[in-house]
Short mmCIF file of C-alpha atoms and ligand atoms in Angstrom, two decimals:
data_model
loop_
_atom_site.label_atom_id
_atom_site.label_comp_id
_atom_site.label_asym_id
_atom_site.label_seq_id
_atom_site.Cartn_x
_atom_site.Cartn_y
_atom_site.Cartn_z
CA MET A 1 73.07 -98.05 -138.94
CA ILE A 2 70.09 -95.77 -138.42
CA ASN A 3 67.62 -96.90 -136.20
CA ILE A 4 63.69 -97.11 -135.77
CA PRO A 5 62.53 -94.00 -134.26
CA LYS A 6 61.17 -94.93 -130.90
CA GLY A 7 57.76 -95.89 -130.51
CA THR A 8 57.11 -97.13 -134.03
CA LYS A 9 57.25 -100.61 -135.58
CA ASP A 10 58.10 -102.09 -138.77
CA VAL A 11 55.66 -104.61 -140.39
CA LEU A 12 58.18 -107.00 -141.72
CA PRO A 13 56.87 -108.90 -144.85
CA GLU A 14 56.73 -112.26 -142.60
CA LEU A 15 53.77 -111.19 -140.44
CA SER A 16 52.02 -108.34 -143.23
CA TYR A 17 49.46 -111.44 -143.39
CA LYS A 18 48.42 -110.67 -139.74
CA TRP A 19 47.75 -106.74 -140.85
CA ARG A 20 45.73 -107.97 -143.80
CA PHE A 21 43.73 -110.33 -141.89
CA ILE A 22 42.97 -107.41 -139.47
CA GLU A 23 42.25 -104.71 -142.08
CA ASN A 24 39.97 -106.97 -144.23
CA ALA A 25 37.87 -108.02 -141.13
CA ALA A 26 37.54 -104.14 -140.90
CA ARG A 27 36.55 -103.29 -144.55
CA GLU A 28 34.32 -106.58 -144.20
CA THR A 29 32.17 -105.32 -141.11
CA ALA A 30 32.11 -101.91 -142.80
CA GLU A 31 30.93 -103.60 -145.90
CA ILE A 32 28.11 -105.62 -143.68
CA PHE A 33 26.97 -102.30 -141.89
CA ASN A 34 26.99 -100.30 -145.17
CA ILE A 35 29.81 -97.67 -144.34
CA ASN A 36 31.76 -96.16 -146.48
CA GLU A 37 35.31 -95.60 -146.70
CA VAL A 38 37.41 -91.85 -146.20
CA ARG A 39 40.79 -90.97 -146.23
CA THR A 40 41.73 -87.45 -144.92
CA PRO A 41 45.92 -86.50 -144.68
CA VAL A 42 47.96 -87.59 -142.18
CA PHE A 43 48.52 -83.41 -141.14
CA GLU A 44 46.31 -81.15 -140.45
CA HIS A 45 46.47 -77.72 -139.03
CA THR A 46 46.51 -77.74 -135.27
CA GLU A 47 43.80 -75.49 -134.64
CA LEU A 48 42.05 -78.51 -135.60
CA PHE A 49 42.90 -80.39 -132.84
CA LEU A 50 42.89 -77.61 -130.16
CA ARG A 51 39.49 -76.95 -130.72
CA GLY A 52 38.20 -80.78 -131.62
CA VAL A 53 40.38 -82.49 -129.17
CA GLY A 54 40.27 -80.10 -126.54
CA GLU A 55 43.07 -78.25 -124.61
CA THR A 56 42.73 -79.62 -121.68
CA THR A 57 42.98 -83.27 -122.85
CA ASP A 58 46.77 -84.93 -122.36
CA VAL A 59 46.76 -85.74 -126.40
CA VAL A 60 46.79 -81.96 -126.94
CA ASN A 61 48.59 -80.81 -124.15
CA LYS A 62 51.56 -83.61 -123.74
CA GLU A 63 51.62 -85.73 -127.04
CA MET A 64 51.11 -84.04 -130.52
CA TYR A 65 53.82 -83.83 -132.98
CA THR A 66 53.47 -80.32 -133.88
CA PHE A 67 55.66 -78.27 -135.84
CA GLU A 68 55.63 -75.19 -138.12
CA ASP A 69 55.98 -75.83 -141.54
CA LYS A 70 58.17 -73.98 -144.15
CA GLY A 71 55.09 -71.52 -145.15
CA GLY A 72 54.93 -70.80 -141.01
CA ARG A 73 52.16 -72.64 -140.65
CA SER A 74 51.50 -74.64 -137.36
CA ILE A 75 50.91 -78.45 -138.55
CA THR A 76 50.00 -81.32 -136.48
CA LEU A 77 50.57 -85.23 -137.47
CA LYS A 78 46.87 -86.83 -136.46
CA PRO A 79 46.66 -88.05 -132.89
CA GLU A 80 43.33 -89.61 -133.85
CA GLY A 81 40.92 -89.66 -136.69
CA THR A 82 37.53 -87.68 -135.67
CA ALA A 83 38.59 -84.83 -135.81
CA GLY A 84 39.89 -84.70 -139.06
CA VAL A 85 36.83 -86.58 -140.83
CA VAL A 86 34.91 -83.94 -139.14
CA ARG A 87 36.89 -81.55 -140.75
CA MET A 88 36.21 -83.34 -144.01
CA PHE A 89 32.60 -83.59 -143.32
CA ILE A 90 32.28 -79.80 -142.95
CA GLU A 91 34.70 -78.76 -145.72
CA ASN A 92 32.53 -80.73 -148.42
CA GLY A 93 29.34 -79.76 -147.24
CA LEU A 94 28.40 -83.52 -146.70
CA ALA A 95 25.92 -82.18 -144.18
CA SER A 96 23.46 -81.71 -147.15
CA THR A 97 24.05 -85.78 -148.29
CA PRO A 98 21.21 -88.32 -147.09
CA MET A 99 21.51 -89.12 -143.71
CA PRO A 100 22.90 -90.99 -141.72
CA LEU A 101 26.52 -90.76 -143.32
CA LYS A 102 28.55 -93.72 -142.41
CA THR A 103 31.98 -93.43 -142.84
CA PHE A 104 35.11 -95.63 -141.83
CA TYR A 105 39.08 -95.16 -141.93
CA ILE A 106 41.96 -97.33 -141.37
CA THR A 107 44.97 -94.43 -140.72
CA PRO A 108 48.14 -94.16 -138.43
CA CYS A 109 47.65 -91.84 -135.94
CA PHE A 110 50.82 -90.30 -133.78
CA ARG A 111 50.80 -89.91 -130.03
CA TYR A 112 54.14 -88.60 -128.22
CA GLU A 113 53.44 -91.35 -125.67
CA ARG A 114 55.80 -93.20 -123.22
CA PRO A 115 56.16 -96.49 -125.38
CA GLN A 116 55.06 -99.84 -123.73
CA ALA A 117 53.39 -102.87 -124.88
CA GLY A 118 50.28 -101.79 -126.78
CA ARG A 119 51.18 -97.85 -126.37
CA LEU A 120 53.18 -96.37 -129.51
CA ARG A 121 54.10 -93.42 -130.65
CA GLU A 122 52.83 -94.45 -134.19
CA PHE A 123 49.67 -96.69 -134.12
CA HIS A 124 46.80 -97.33 -136.47
CA GLN A 125 43.33 -97.27 -136.22
CA PHE A 126 40.13 -98.81 -137.82
CA GLY A 127 37.97 -95.92 -136.98
CA VAL A 128 34.16 -95.62 -137.82
CA GLU A 129 31.98 -92.12 -137.76
CA VAL A 130 28.45 -91.90 -138.27
CA PHE A 131 26.97 -88.16 -138.85
CA GLY A 132 23.47 -87.13 -138.49
CA ALA A 133 21.16 -89.36 -136.44
CA LYS A 134 20.93 -88.95 -132.89
CA SER A 135 18.61 -91.99 -131.87
CA ALA A 136 19.85 -94.82 -129.79
CA GLU A 137 19.42 -96.99 -132.01
CA THR A 138 22.57 -95.63 -134.10
CA ASP A 139 24.56 -96.12 -130.66
CA ALA A 140 23.30 -99.94 -130.60
CA GLU A 141 24.56 -100.15 -134.06
CA ILE A 142 27.93 -98.99 -133.55
CA ILE A 143 28.48 -100.64 -130.76
CA PHE A 144 27.38 -103.71 -132.63
CA ALA A 145 29.53 -102.74 -135.64
CA ALA A 146 32.44 -102.73 -133.08
CA SER A 147 31.50 -106.15 -131.29
CA THR A 148 31.10 -107.82 -135.23
CA PHE A 149 34.61 -106.43 -135.88
CA LEU A 150 36.26 -107.94 -132.76
CA ASN A 151 34.12 -111.04 -132.92
CA LYS A 152 35.28 -111.44 -136.71
CA LEU A 153 38.76 -111.72 -135.23
CA GLY A 154 38.27 -114.27 -132.70
CA VAL A 155 38.91 -111.54 -130.02
CA SER A 156 36.25 -112.61 -127.72
CA LYS A 157 37.51 -112.09 -124.05
CA THR A 158 37.21 -108.32 -124.05
CA GLU A 159 34.70 -106.77 -121.82
CA LEU A 160 32.20 -103.80 -123.07
CA GLN A 161 32.31 -100.96 -120.82
CA ILE A 162 29.40 -98.44 -121.32
CA ASN A 163 28.74 -94.95 -119.75
CA SER A 164 26.81 -92.38 -120.43
CA ILE A 165 28.70 -88.57 -119.71
CA GLY A 166 25.39 -86.47 -120.64
CA CYS A 167 24.75 -83.59 -123.02
CA ARG A 168 25.52 -79.94 -122.33
CA ILE A 169 22.59 -79.60 -119.99
CA CYS A 170 23.19 -82.20 -117.31
CA ARG A 171 27.11 -81.37 -117.92
CA ALA A 172 26.39 -78.22 -116.13
CA GLU A 173 25.38 -79.50 -113.26
CA TYR A 174 27.57 -82.49 -112.76
CA ASN A 175 30.47 -79.72 -113.53
CA LYS A 176 29.22 -77.96 -110.36
CA ALA A 177 28.67 -81.03 -108.17
CA LEU A 178 32.33 -82.10 -109.18
CA LYS A 179 33.53 -78.65 -108.18
CA ASP A 180 32.55 -78.83 -104.97
CA TYR A 181 33.58 -81.90 -104.22
CA PHE A 182 36.89 -81.52 -105.64
CA ARG A 183 37.07 -77.85 -104.05
CA LEU A 184 37.83 -79.97 -100.64
CA HIS A 185 40.60 -82.14 -101.77
CA LEU A 186 42.25 -79.67 -104.32
CA GLU A 187 45.40 -79.20 -102.43
CA LYS A 188 45.95 -83.06 -102.17
CA MET A 189 45.78 -83.42 -105.74
CA CYS A 190 48.16 -82.82 -108.89
CA ALA A 191 49.30 -79.60 -110.50
CA THR A 192 47.33 -81.18 -113.73
CA CYS A 193 44.39 -81.89 -112.04
CA ARG A 194 44.62 -78.34 -110.39
CA ALA A 195 44.66 -76.81 -113.67
CA ARG A 196 41.89 -78.59 -115.02
CA PHE A 197 39.65 -77.62 -112.14
CA ASP A 198 38.77 -74.26 -113.46
CA LYS A 199 38.50 -75.15 -117.17
CA ASN A 200 37.17 -78.97 -117.39
CA PRO A 201 36.94 -80.88 -113.84
CA LEU A 202 35.55 -83.73 -115.77
CA ARG A 203 39.16 -84.04 -117.09
CA MET A 204 40.12 -84.87 -113.62
CA LEU A 205 38.41 -88.27 -113.27
CA ASP A 206 40.73 -89.36 -116.20
CA CYS A 207 43.89 -88.62 -113.84
CA LYS A 208 46.27 -91.42 -113.61
CA GLU A 209 48.19 -90.34 -110.59
CA GLU A 210 47.36 -92.90 -107.51
CA ASP A 211 46.45 -89.98 -105.04
CA CYS A 212 44.22 -88.50 -107.28
CA LYS A 213 42.91 -92.12 -108.15
CA LYS A 214 41.69 -92.11 -104.53
CA ILE A 215 40.27 -88.84 -104.79
CA THR A 216 38.02 -88.98 -107.87
CA ALA A 217 36.85 -92.83 -106.27
CA ASN A 218 34.60 -90.84 -104.39
CA ALA A 219 33.74 -88.19 -106.89
CA PRO A 220 29.77 -87.47 -107.68
CA LYS A 221 28.74 -89.96 -110.73
CA ILE A 222 27.73 -88.95 -113.87
CA LEU A 223 24.68 -91.21 -114.09
CA ASP A 224 23.00 -89.35 -111.31
CA TYR A 225 23.00 -86.31 -112.97
CA LEU A 226 21.43 -87.10 -116.16
CA CYS A 227 18.71 -85.27 -117.88
CA GLY A 228 15.39 -86.59 -118.32
CA ASP A 229 16.72 -86.82 -122.32
CA CYS A 230 20.17 -88.68 -121.48
CA LYS A 231 18.52 -90.52 -118.93
CA THR A 232 15.98 -92.47 -121.41
CA HIS A 233 18.63 -92.52 -124.46
CA PHE A 234 20.79 -94.27 -121.83
CA GLU A 235 18.16 -96.88 -120.84
CA LYS A 236 17.26 -96.92 -124.47
CA VAL A 237 20.79 -98.04 -125.26
CA LYS A 238 20.98 -100.69 -123.07
CA ARG A 239 17.97 -102.04 -123.82
CA LEU A 240 18.86 -102.73 -127.53
CA LEU A 241 22.41 -103.53 -126.66
CA THR A 242 21.01 -106.72 -125.01
CA ALA A 243 18.22 -107.42 -127.48
CA GLN A 244 21.38 -107.42 -129.68
CA GLY A 245 23.01 -109.98 -127.86
CA VAL A 246 25.74 -107.54 -126.84
CA LYS A 247 26.64 -107.79 -123.27
CA TYR A 248 28.30 -104.95 -121.08
CA VAL A 249 28.53 -103.64 -118.00
CA VAL A 250 28.12 -100.06 -116.98
CA ASN A 251 30.91 -98.44 -115.82
CA PRO A 252 30.18 -94.91 -114.45
CA ARG A 253 33.97 -93.81 -114.42
CA ILE A 254 34.16 -93.81 -118.22
CA VAL A 255 34.82 -90.25 -119.28
CA ARG A 256 37.17 -90.93 -121.96
CA GLY A 257 40.78 -89.13 -122.61
CA LEU A 258 39.22 -86.82 -125.40
CA ASP A 259 36.66 -83.54 -125.07
CA TYR A 260 34.33 -83.92 -127.26
CA TYR A 261 32.12 -86.68 -126.34
CA THR A 262 28.55 -86.50 -125.33
CA LYS A 263 26.22 -89.15 -124.08
CA THR A 264 27.23 -92.56 -124.51
CA VAL A 265 30.72 -93.72 -124.49
CA PHE A 266 32.23 -96.95 -124.21
CA GLU A 267 34.99 -98.91 -124.22
CA PHE A 268 36.08 -102.46 -125.23
CA ILE A 269 38.27 -104.11 -122.78
CA SER A 270 40.86 -106.42 -122.21
CA THR A 271 42.82 -107.98 -119.34
CA ASP A 272 45.32 -110.00 -121.63
CA ILE A 273 47.50 -107.11 -122.79
CA GLY A 274 48.85 -105.58 -119.94
CA ALA A 275 48.00 -101.89 -118.43
CA GLN A 276 46.86 -100.75 -122.39
CA GLY A 277 43.56 -102.58 -122.05
CA ALA A 278 41.43 -100.38 -123.98
CA VAL A 279 41.58 -102.16 -127.53
CA CYS A 280 38.44 -100.38 -129.06
CA ALA A 281 36.69 -96.78 -127.96
CA GLY A 282 34.28 -94.25 -128.34
CA GLY A 283 31.28 -92.75 -128.17
CA ARG A 284 29.07 -90.10 -129.21
CA TYR A 285 29.83 -86.31 -129.79
CA ASP A 286 26.89 -84.63 -130.73
CA ASN A 287 28.26 -80.77 -130.43
CA LEU A 288 31.65 -81.46 -132.01
CA VAL A 289 30.35 -80.58 -135.98
CA GLU A 290 28.69 -77.50 -134.98
CA GLU A 291 32.09 -76.69 -132.65
CA LEU A 292 34.22 -76.86 -135.70
CA GLY A 293 32.12 -74.40 -137.99
CA GLY A 294 29.15 -77.10 -139.29
CA ALA A 295 25.22 -77.67 -139.15
CA ALA A 296 24.24 -78.58 -135.60
CA LEU A 297 24.18 -82.26 -136.49
CA PRO A 298 24.58 -85.28 -133.57
CA ALA A 299 27.57 -87.66 -134.57
CA ILE A 300 28.83 -91.05 -133.28
CA GLY A 301 31.88 -93.32 -133.81
CA PHE A 302 34.59 -95.39 -132.88
CA ALA A 303 38.52 -96.23 -133.34
CA ALA A 304 40.42 -99.70 -132.50
CA GLY A 305 43.94 -99.67 -132.35
CA ILE A 306 45.24 -102.44 -134.77
CA GLU A 307 48.65 -102.72 -132.93
CA ARG A 308 46.70 -103.69 -129.24
CA LEU A 309 44.55 -105.83 -131.48
CA LEU A 310 47.64 -107.77 -132.85
CA LEU A 311 48.79 -107.90 -129.32
CA LEU A 312 45.66 -109.19 -127.92
CA MET A 313 45.48 -111.96 -130.81
CA GLU A 314 48.92 -112.79 -130.28
CA ASN A 315 48.45 -113.16 -126.41
CA THR A 316 45.32 -115.33 -126.71
CA GLY A 317 46.47 -117.43 -128.99
CA ALA A 318 43.88 -116.28 -131.85
CA SER A 319 43.88 -118.08 -135.06
CA PHE A 320 45.10 -116.35 -137.90
CA PRO A 321 44.58 -117.29 -141.74
CA ALA A 322 47.75 -119.05 -143.18
CA ALA A 323 50.51 -116.42 -144.22
CA GLN A 324 50.91 -116.41 -148.25
CA LYS A 325 52.88 -119.23 -149.83
CA PRO A 326 53.23 -119.89 -153.42
CA LEU A 327 50.92 -122.70 -154.87
CA ILE A 328 53.47 -123.93 -156.90
CA TYR A 329 57.40 -123.33 -157.59
CA VAL A 330 58.38 -124.25 -161.26
CA ALA A 331 62.35 -124.96 -161.07
CA GLY A 332 64.85 -125.42 -164.44
CA MET A 333 67.79 -127.26 -165.13
CA ASP A 334 69.28 -125.04 -167.50
CA ASP A 335 68.87 -121.87 -169.60
CA ILE A 336 66.31 -123.55 -171.65
CA THR A 337 64.39 -125.28 -169.06
CA ARG A 338 64.44 -122.38 -166.87
CA ALA A 339 62.87 -120.43 -169.81
CA LYS A 340 60.24 -122.70 -169.97
CA ALA A 341 59.95 -122.65 -166.14
CA PHE A 342 59.36 -118.58 -166.44
CA GLU A 343 56.92 -118.98 -169.27
CA ILE A 344 54.39 -121.25 -166.98
CA VAL A 345 54.43 -119.38 -164.24
CA ALA A 346 54.06 -116.38 -166.14
CA GLU A 347 50.95 -118.08 -167.55
CA LEU A 348 49.54 -119.54 -164.10
CA ARG A 349 49.69 -116.04 -162.92
CA LEU A 350 47.65 -114.48 -165.46
CA ASN A 351 45.24 -117.21 -164.53
CA GLY A 352 45.18 -115.99 -161.06
CA ILE A 353 47.44 -118.74 -159.39
CA ASN A 354 50.55 -117.56 -156.94
CA ALA A 355 53.48 -119.30 -158.57
CA GLU A 356 57.16 -118.53 -158.48
CA ALA A 357 60.47 -119.76 -160.72
CA ASP A 358 63.68 -118.54 -160.07
CA LEU A 359 65.10 -115.39 -159.96
CA MET A 360 68.55 -115.49 -158.80
CA GLU A 361 70.07 -118.00 -161.18
CA ARG A 362 70.57 -120.71 -158.79
CA SER A 363 71.28 -124.33 -159.30
CA VAL A 364 68.36 -126.79 -159.17
CA LYS A 365 69.42 -127.95 -155.84
CA ALA A 366 69.13 -124.23 -154.41
CA GLN A 367 65.83 -123.60 -155.95
CA LEU A 368 64.59 -126.55 -154.21
CA LYS A 369 65.95 -125.72 -151.28
CA TYR A 370 64.30 -122.08 -151.61
CA ALA A 371 61.17 -123.66 -152.34
CA ASP A 372 60.65 -125.82 -149.76
CA LYS A 373 61.72 -122.99 -147.13
CA SER A 374 58.82 -120.41 -149.17
CA GLY A 375 56.66 -123.33 -148.08
CA ALA A 376 55.12 -123.93 -152.06
CA HIS A 377 52.28 -126.27 -151.86
CA TYR A 378 53.58 -127.96 -154.86
CA VAL A 379 56.85 -128.13 -156.83
CA ALA A 380 57.84 -129.07 -160.54
CA VAL A 381 61.08 -129.69 -162.12
CA ILE A 382 61.78 -129.12 -165.76
CA GLY A 383 64.76 -130.86 -167.17
CA GLY A 384 65.54 -131.75 -170.53
CA ASN A 385 63.60 -134.90 -170.50
CA GLU A 386 60.47 -133.26 -169.33
CA LEU A 387 60.65 -130.87 -172.19
CA ALA A 388 61.02 -133.26 -174.70
CA ALA A 389 58.37 -135.75 -173.02
CA ASN A 390 56.18 -132.55 -172.43
CA THR A 391 55.38 -133.66 -169.29
CA VAL A 392 56.04 -133.13 -165.45
CA ASN A 393 55.95 -134.58 -162.22
CA ILE A 394 54.38 -132.37 -159.77
CA LYS A 395 55.25 -133.07 -156.39
CA ASN A 396 52.80 -132.76 -153.43
CA MET A 397 55.00 -131.37 -150.68
CA ALA A 398 52.64 -131.88 -147.69
CA ASP A 399 52.32 -136.12 -148.61
CA GLY A 400 55.26 -136.25 -151.46
CA THR A 401 52.98 -137.87 -154.03
CA GLN A 402 53.96 -137.26 -157.54
CA THR A 403 51.63 -136.76 -160.21
CA ALA A 404 52.91 -136.54 -163.97
CA VAL A 405 51.16 -133.63 -165.80
CA ASN A 406 51.27 -132.35 -169.28
CA LEU A 407 53.18 -128.94 -169.65
CA ASN A 408 50.17 -127.80 -170.89
CA GLU A 409 47.97 -128.78 -168.28
CA ILE A 410 49.35 -127.65 -164.86
CA TYR A 411 47.04 -124.76 -164.40
CA SER A 412 43.60 -127.10 -164.73
CA TYR A 413 45.83 -129.84 -162.55
CA LEU A 414 46.35 -127.30 -159.74
CA LYS A 415 42.80 -125.84 -160.18
CA LYS A 416 41.24 -129.11 -159.06
CA GLU A 417 44.12 -129.88 -156.62
CA LYS A 418 42.89 -126.34 -154.82
CA LYS A 419 39.52 -127.56 -154.94
P1 HAM B 1 41.04 -92.93 -128.37
O1 HAM B 1 40.40 -93.89 -126.71
O2 HAM B 1 41.96 -92.13 -127.97
O3 HAM B 1 39.57 -92.67 -129.16
O4 HAM B 1 42.05 -94.15 -129.19
C1 HAM B 1 41.31 -95.58 -129.82
C2 HAM B 1 41.80 -96.67 -129.58
O5 HAM B 1 43.18 -96.26 -130.18
C3 HAM B 1 42.37 -97.24 -128.49
O6 HAM B 1 41.24 -98.17 -127.73
C4 HAM B 1 43.68 -97.92 -128.68
O7 HAM B 1 43.24 -99.22 -129.08
C5 HAM B 1 44.11 -97.18 -129.77
N1 HAM B 1 45.46 -96.44 -129.03
C6 HAM B 1 45.29 -95.11 -128.80
N2 HAM B 1 46.39 -94.70 -128.25
C7 HAM B 1 47.37 -95.45 -128.47
C8 HAM B 1 48.67 -95.56 -128.59
N3 HAM B 1 49.37 -94.94 -128.23
N4 HAM B 1 49.10 -96.72 -129.21
C9 HAM B 1 48.56 -97.72 -129.82
N5 HAM B 1 47.11 -98.03 -129.96
C10 HAM B 1 46.60 -96.76 -129.01
C11 HAM B 1 40.19 -92.22 -130.42
O8 HAM B 1 40.95 -91.88 -130.63
C12 HAM B 1 38.51 -91.57 -131.17
N6 HAM B 1 38.86 -90.84 -132.11
C13 HAM B 1 37.72 -92.60 -131.04
C14 HAM B 1 36.51 -92.25 -131.34
C15 HAM B 1 36.03 -92.57 -132.82
N7 HAM B 1 35.33 -91.31 -130.84
C16 HAM B 1 34.44 -91.36 -131.49
N8 HAM B 1 34.58 -91.59 -133.16
#
């Protein structure tokens, strides 16, 4: 037998309704916030992620699924959704459309990480990217959209942590302060941190090594280095969040694992799913469009991991709507009545009813057993007598009551019952 690759998961038929519930909540949220869906390829030219996500990030350094295609091009399976949408935005000249442009996607992503609870090699993101608006209102709206989505799922026990990591101007000052600090501790830090020291000291704050974490705990904080504009922006975002009733805590240690962020960054963290607690995360990335060859346009977005949300919902006993079940199973006794059952079911389906009849050439007893297992709400058995009388008893499986219904009126009966 060939097994599923490590770090990937099948969605089995009896569980797909949970996925659909989450995806529907994502689409409903997008609709309320007037965000349109976009779809970009699962793979892109590797260079997009090198330049977009950043060469000093773990995602690019260690986790990308990169291969050469038969034409000798370096291709990478998308490790995240933002870079592809930015590429699409630039390539299609979307900067000339009315701003802001609000987009969302539901996409598989691929990262070669060590699999554990909530951490997979193929996972799925619901992401939102908004282009062209630099106002603090945009940040607040995007965070509110993420929080609305989580609320729709009944995921209330997450903590929203926010931070500002400044713009090019304040980052230059801050990088200098970080270097001055880390220079004193460099020989005690890991090889990755030492390599990041010259290229991107901010990234050292993201190190997961215990020794490095102890050192970074006392490193200068970005919030003390924000320029006037970034400080005003962050204060306004906080005020607007409070006005919208969105609770948050400021965590000056959030730097995010991707290099494109500027100003506001945020993470919705859960303590109910183990070490991988971020269920939804994002931030502003005001330089990325320009850095990838587009106009100098601000942008902001977030992405939520669907598998992590599923895990969180399951671990906290969040309720899912009921799985899909047939409203009625219509059984037949012999060839003639089976044909009638098939005809009735076809008619019901044309009327939008989830109805089932036998496809397995089973006995009536076996059909009823299957109907019971399928969770059908009603069951009808058509025999010779029923056909002759043009009437069938429809059994309500929840309470066992039976109602005689004319064979031509099953649809109107079910419609009344459904109400
Ligand atoms: P990210 O924090 O790398 O950000 O990922 C966003 C979310 O994807 C995480 O909070 C988590 O729920 C989920 N996720 C990430 N890696 C894995 C994994 N290996 N297994 C399962 N779930 C995972 C981004 O990807 C940015 N593109 C978000 C963004 C959009 N920022 C601005 N716009």
